[in-house]
Amino acid sequence: MTAHAAPPQPRLANRRDAFWMPFTPMRGFQSEPMLFESAEGMHYVTPEGRRILDGMAGLWCVNAGHGQPRIVEAIREAAGRLDFVSSFRMSHPAAEAYAERLCAFAPEGIDHVFFVNSGSEAVDTALKIARAYHHARGQAGRTKLIGRHKSYHGVGFGGLSVAGIGRHKAAFGPLLADVAHLPLPYDRATMAFSRGQPEGGASASEALETLLQIHDPSTVAAVIVEPITGSGGVYPPPKGYLERLRAICDKHGILLIFDEVITGFGRLGTPFAAQAYGVKPDLMSCAKGMTNGAVPMGGVLVAGHVYDAFMAGPPETVELFHGYTYSAHPLACAAGLATLDVFAEQDLLGRLHGVLPLWEERAHLLKGAPHVADIRTAGLLCAIDLSPRPGAEGARGGACAKLCYEAGLLIRNAGDTLVLSPPLVIAPGEIETIFTTIEAALARID
Ligand SMILES: Cc1ncc(COP(=O)(O)O)c(C=O)c1O
């Protein structure tokens, strides 16, 4: 008789250990896994067939709704035609077409795009372009970067350095040295329950002048802000704030970067927040909604005058020693082009304007519900701050999100702040479902 080798023992006690998940408490997930098998329109479907209303557009990215046939088909077709081509010293038609269409979608004066694969890469690329811009203009001493309290700019060392969420940085040792942070322009005492932009932006933005009294402005390369603080809890800019940041940056020759990874691609009813607020940055990072979340992609949109500064040297030199193997990946470009088609053909922005008044109205009806301390709405975004349970910060937010999920609604909690960013194709009835579900959950938590 032949002796058979014993079957190999599973190396991991629980096969779910194999996938080390981002920003996830692994051991908690293993005891209560949340799995989705398919998605369509406004809904995810679990392996058991339960339909879950997506209150967060995937992760602020599936703006046109899940499974848009035109995007799915474009990716299929692209994969069969040109699987890959490097963008180092070569290109392909979809990259050129998408770059042109994307720049036309962006504010006037933004004429170039540098393609990357994620929001984190977009932010790090924007920061590097900012420093290199000054270098190219003979001001290599301008290296400092100014971020803001509560901002999220991804997880690269650059983005993490300018970001303003302490717990994201704590474990990773020294970050970029030349960084300072603005305060969050938010004061609950005067700004609570804001619809759109609260008052008080002009004075809040003076914090930049104050910071520049400490950090010699001639050593500062760029100020980076999310036009609306997103992951940190949806804080819209108070009126006049972004305008004043722009003016102060101009006065001191500092570049202004908008991180539009969340606010881009229609979230505020305009292509980007820059158009909604009428303030033009020098550089804009984007990702997420670019491909409707269907293929990883990011980009840095670059104003003409910034790009031109790089083009003054000898023509045979590489102007920017930077890039990624998958920059302008053919599948991502195809998905990006199809996403812009969907925006135009389905008039996503026009449709969104039709539901925004209901969104705002319905959200603010939660004022007075148990534990609600503030509600902020801007475009199709909403944050609901819950007062923390004494001694258990974040517990109420987590409990509320869990009850919502059990009731068929996926929302996100950043600690005790509930954050909502559904697909832009949301119907009035789904808006009603979101807020009645949250209301019912709030009534049940202690
Ligand atoms: C404003 C902002 N910047 C950057 C990022 C990072 O994007 P990614 O996760 O694609 O790297 C995010 C992600 O949520 C974001 O919200």
mmCIF file of C-alpha atoms in Angstrom, residues 78-238:
data_model
loop_
_atom_site.group_PDB
_atom_site.id
_atom_site.type_symbol
_atom_site.label_atom_id
_atom_site.label_comp_id
_atom_site.label_asym_id
_atom_site.label_seq_id
_atom_site.Cartn_x
_atom_site.Cartn_y
_atom_site.Cartn_z
ATOM 1 C CA ALA A 78 -10.611 48.027 -23.119
ATOM 2 C CA ALA A 79 -9.304 44.870 -21.465
ATOM 3 C CA GLY A 80 -9.746 42.962 -24.703
ATOM 4 C CA ARG A 81 -8.063 45.620 -26.833
ATOM 5 C CA LEU A 82 -5.016 46.924 -24.947
ATOM 6 C CA ASP A 83 -4.289 45.328 -21.592
ATOM 7 C CA PHE A 84 -1.323 47.490 -20.683
ATOM 8 C CA VAL A 85 1.056 50.053 -21.992
ATOM 9 C CA SER A 86 3.554 52.011 -19.951
ATOM 10 C CA SER A 87 3.194 55.775 -19.798
ATOM 11 C CA PHE A 88 6.939 56.215 -19.443
ATOM 12 C CA ARG A 89 7.920 57.672 -22.832
ATOM 13 C CA MET A 90 4.853 56.206 -24.577
ATOM 14 C CA SER A 91 1.090 56.562 -24.454
ATOM 15 C CA HIS A 92 -2.226 55.398 -25.908
ATOM 16 C CA PRO A 93 -5.297 57.100 -27.381
ATOM 17 C CA ALA A 94 -7.575 56.628 -24.347
ATOM 18 C CA ALA A 95 -5.037 58.354 -22.063
ATOM 19 C CA GLU A 96 -4.891 61.364 -24.355
ATOM 20 C CA ALA A 97 -8.656 61.495 -24.830
ATOM 21 C CA TYR A 98 -9.341 61.157 -21.121
ATOM 22 C CA ALA A 99 -6.778 63.807 -20.159
ATOM 23 C CA GLU A 100 -8.394 66.259 -22.524
ATOM 24 C CA ARG A 101 -11.958 65.532 -21.379
ATOM 25 C CA LEU A 102 -10.974 65.634 -17.720
ATOM 26 C CA CYS A 103 -9.324 69.031 -18.074
ATOM 27 C CA ALA A 104 -12.475 70.309 -19.808
ATOM 28 C CA PHE A 105 -14.516 69.024 -16.811
ATOM 29 C CA ALA A 106 -12.191 70.836 -14.368
ATOM 30 C CA PRO A 107 -12.217 74.602 -13.726
ATOM 31 C CA GLU A 108 -10.959 76.846 -16.498
ATOM 32 C CA GLY A 109 -7.196 77.281 -16.384
ATOM 33 C CA ILE A 110 -6.593 73.692 -15.266
ATOM 34 C CA ASP A 111 -5.085 72.381 -18.462
ATOM 35 C CA HIS A 112 -3.057 69.302 -17.515
ATOM 36 C CA VAL A 113 -3.426 66.088 -15.576
ATOM 37 C CA PHE A 114 -0.809 63.744 -14.136
ATOM 38 C CA PHE A 115 -2.355 60.286 -13.768
ATOM 39 C CA VAL A 116 -1.766 58.093 -10.709
ATOM 40 C CA ASN A 117 -3.656 55.169 -9.149
ATOM 41 C CA SER A 118 -5.191 56.398 -5.904
ATOM 42 C CA GLY A 119 -5.949 59.433 -3.806
ATOM 43 C CA SER A 120 -2.847 58.849 -1.687
ATOM 44 C CA GLU A 121 -0.647 58.865 -4.758
ATOM 45 C CA ALA A 122 -2.461 61.930 -6.062
ATOM 46 C CA VAL A 123 -1.728 63.850 -2.862
ATOM 47 C CA ASP A 124 1.917 62.818 -2.695
ATOM 48 C CA THR A 125 2.295 63.688 -6.368
ATOM 49 C CA ALA A 126 0.709 67.120 -5.842
ATOM 50 C CA LEU A 127 3.043 67.841 -2.928
ATOM 51 C CA LYS A 128 6.057 66.797 -4.999
ATOM 52 C CA ILE A 129 4.919 68.893 -7.969
ATOM 53 C CA ALA A 130 4.539 71.879 -5.636
ATOM 54 C CA ARG A 131 8.087 71.572 -4.319
ATOM 55 C CA ALA A 132 9.482 70.851 -7.783
ATOM 56 C CA TYR A 133 7.634 73.882 -9.184
ATOM 57 C CA HIS A 134 9.477 76.215 -6.837
ATOM 58 C CA HIS A 135 12.724 74.349 -7.517
ATOM 59 C CA ALA A 136 12.226 74.836 -11.249
ATOM 60 C CA ARG A 137 11.724 78.565 -10.659
ATOM 61 C CA GLY A 138 14.937 78.903 -8.704
ATOM 62 C CA GLN A 139 13.275 78.885 -5.269
ATOM 63 C CA ALA A 140 14.465 75.538 -3.962
ATOM 64 C CA GLY A 141 14.207 76.880 -0.399
ATOM 65 C CA ARG A 142 10.418 76.759 -0.590
ATOM 66 C CA THR A 143 9.831 73.324 0.874
ATOM 67 C CA LYS A 144 7.386 73.782 3.752
ATOM 68 C CA LEU A 145 3.911 72.346 3.439
ATOM 69 C CA ILE A 146 0.861 73.508 5.341
ATOM 70 C CA GLY A 147 -2.026 71.133 6.027
ATOM 71 C CA ARG A 148 -4.995 71.383 8.360
ATOM 72 C CA HIS A 149 -6.357 69.853 11.519
ATOM 73 C CA LYS A 150 -8.769 66.911 10.878
ATOM 74 C CA SER A 151 -7.784 66.583 7.212
ATOM 75 C CA TYR A 152 -7.321 63.203 5.565
ATOM 76 C CA HIS A 153 -4.946 63.045 2.626
ATOM 77 C CA GLY A 154 -4.358 59.316 2.270
ATOM 78 C CA VAL A 155 -1.668 57.129 3.705
ATOM 79 C CA GLY A 156 1.571 57.925 1.850
ATOM 80 C CA PHE A 157 4.262 59.584 3.934
ATOM 81 C CA GLY A 158 3.558 62.922 2.230
ATOM 82 C CA GLY A 159 -0.202 62.838 2.669
ATOM 83 C CA LEU A 160 0.129 61.528 6.182
ATOM 84 C CA SER A 161 2.503 64.374 7.051
ATOM 85 C CA VAL A 162 0.102 67.122 5.970
ATOM 86 C CA ALA A 163 -2.972 65.303 7.313
ATOM 87 C CA GLY A 164 -4.513 66.325 10.597
ATOM 88 C CA ILE A 165 -5.746 63.105 12.217
ATOM 89 C CA GLY A 166 -3.303 62.177 14.964
ATOM 90 C CA ARG A 167 -4.208 58.515 15.400
ATOM 91 C CA HIS A 168 -3.374 57.824 11.756
ATOM 92 C CA LYS A 169 0.192 59.046 12.290
ATOM 93 C CA ALA A 170 1.073 57.801 15.743
ATOM 94 C CA ALA A 171 2.639 54.445 14.828
ATOM 95 C CA PHE A 172 4.765 55.556 11.918
ATOM 96 C CA GLY A 173 7.640 57.538 13.334
ATOM 97 C CA PRO A 174 9.022 60.752 11.913
ATOM 98 C CA LEU A 175 7.082 62.104 8.952
ATOM 99 C CA LEU A 176 8.060 65.036 6.723
ATOM 100 C CA ALA A 177 9.759 67.628 8.880
ATOM 101 C CA ASP A 178 8.746 70.892 7.211
ATOM 102 C CA VAL A 179 5.045 70.781 7.908
ATOM 103 C CA ALA A 180 2.649 73.021 9.822
ATOM 104 C CA HIS A 181 -1.110 72.790 10.304
ATOM 105 C CA LEU A 182 -3.981 75.249 10.184
ATOM 106 C CA PRO A 183 -6.818 74.869 12.666
ATOM 107 C CA LEU A 184 -10.130 73.423 11.462
ATOM 108 C CA PRO A 185 -12.374 76.393 10.623
ATOM 109 C CA TYR A 186 -15.234 75.156 12.764
ATOM 110 C CA ASP A 187 -16.769 76.401 15.970
ATOM 111 C CA ARG A 188 -19.820 74.480 17.124
ATOM 112 C CA ALA A 189 -20.972 77.404 19.253
ATOM 113 C CA THR A 190 -21.497 79.586 16.175
ATOM 114 C CA MET A 191 -21.706 77.111 13.288
ATOM 115 C CA ALA A 192 -23.892 74.210 14.445
ATOM 116 C CA PHE A 193 -26.631 72.866 12.158
ATOM 117 C CA SER A 194 -25.210 74.568 9.076
ATOM 118 C CA ARG A 195 -26.776 74.125 5.667
ATOM 119 C CA GLY A 196 -24.029 74.591 3.123
ATOM 120 C CA GLN A 197 -21.423 77.110 4.216
ATOM 121 C CA PRO A 198 -21.608 78.576 7.721
ATOM 122 C CA GLU A 199 -20.662 82.195 8.396
ATOM 123 C CA GLY A 200 -17.270 83.199 9.712
ATOM 124 C CA GLY A 201 -14.752 82.213 7.060
ATOM 125 C CA ALA A 202 -12.839 85.439 6.750
ATOM 126 C CA SER A 203 -11.684 85.435 10.375
ATOM 127 C CA ALA A 204 -10.986 81.656 10.339
ATOM 128 C CA SER A 205 -8.663 82.023 7.369
ATOM 129 C CA GLU A 206 -6.556 84.609 9.186
ATOM 130 C CA ALA A 207 -5.024 81.598 10.934
ATOM 131 C CA LEU A 208 -2.923 81.212 7.785
ATOM 132 C CA GLU A 209 -1.450 84.701 8.162
ATOM 133 C CA THR A 210 -0.764 83.899 11.815
ATOM 134 C CA LEU A 211 1.029 80.686 10.849
ATOM 135 C CA LEU A 212 3.067 82.531 8.248
ATOM 136 C CA GLN A 213 4.329 84.872 10.955
ATOM 137 C CA ILE A 214 6.090 81.844 12.458
ATOM 138 C CA HIS A 215 7.046 80.091 9.215
ATOM 139 C CA ASP A 216 8.800 82.523 6.927
ATOM 140 C CA PRO A 217 6.395 82.625 3.925
ATOM 141 C CA SER A 218 9.311 82.590 1.500
ATOM 142 C CA THR A 219 10.077 79.039 2.717
ATOM 143 C CA VAL A 220 6.533 77.707 2.137
ATOM 144 C CA ALA A 221 5.803 75.649 -0.982
ATOM 145 C CA ALA A 222 2.089 74.946 -0.643
ATOM 146 C CA VAL A 223 -1.047 74.971 1.432
ATOM 147 C CA ILE A 224 -3.192 71.862 1.018
ATOM 148 C CA VAL A 225 -6.820 71.627 2.115
ATOM 149 C CA GLU A 226 -9.807 69.493 1.359
ATOM 150 C CA PRO A 227 -12.364 72.125 0.254
ATOM 151 C CA ILE A 228 -14.743 70.232 2.556
ATOM 152 C CA THR A 229 -13.047 68.158 5.227
ATOM 153 C CA GLY A 230 -14.399 64.706 4.332
ATOM 154 C CA SER A 231 -13.317 61.638 6.284
ATOM 155 C CA GLY A 232 -12.575 63.834 9.295
ATOM 156 C CA GLY A 233 -16.310 64.543 9.602
ATOM 157 C CA VAL A 234 -17.707 66.685 6.741
ATOM 158 C CA TYR A 235 -16.859 70.268 7.649
ATOM 159 C CA PRO A 236 -17.810 72.649 4.818
ATOM 160 C CA PRO A 237 -15.662 75.773 4.484
ATOM 161 C CA PRO A 238 -17.204 78.824 6.116
#
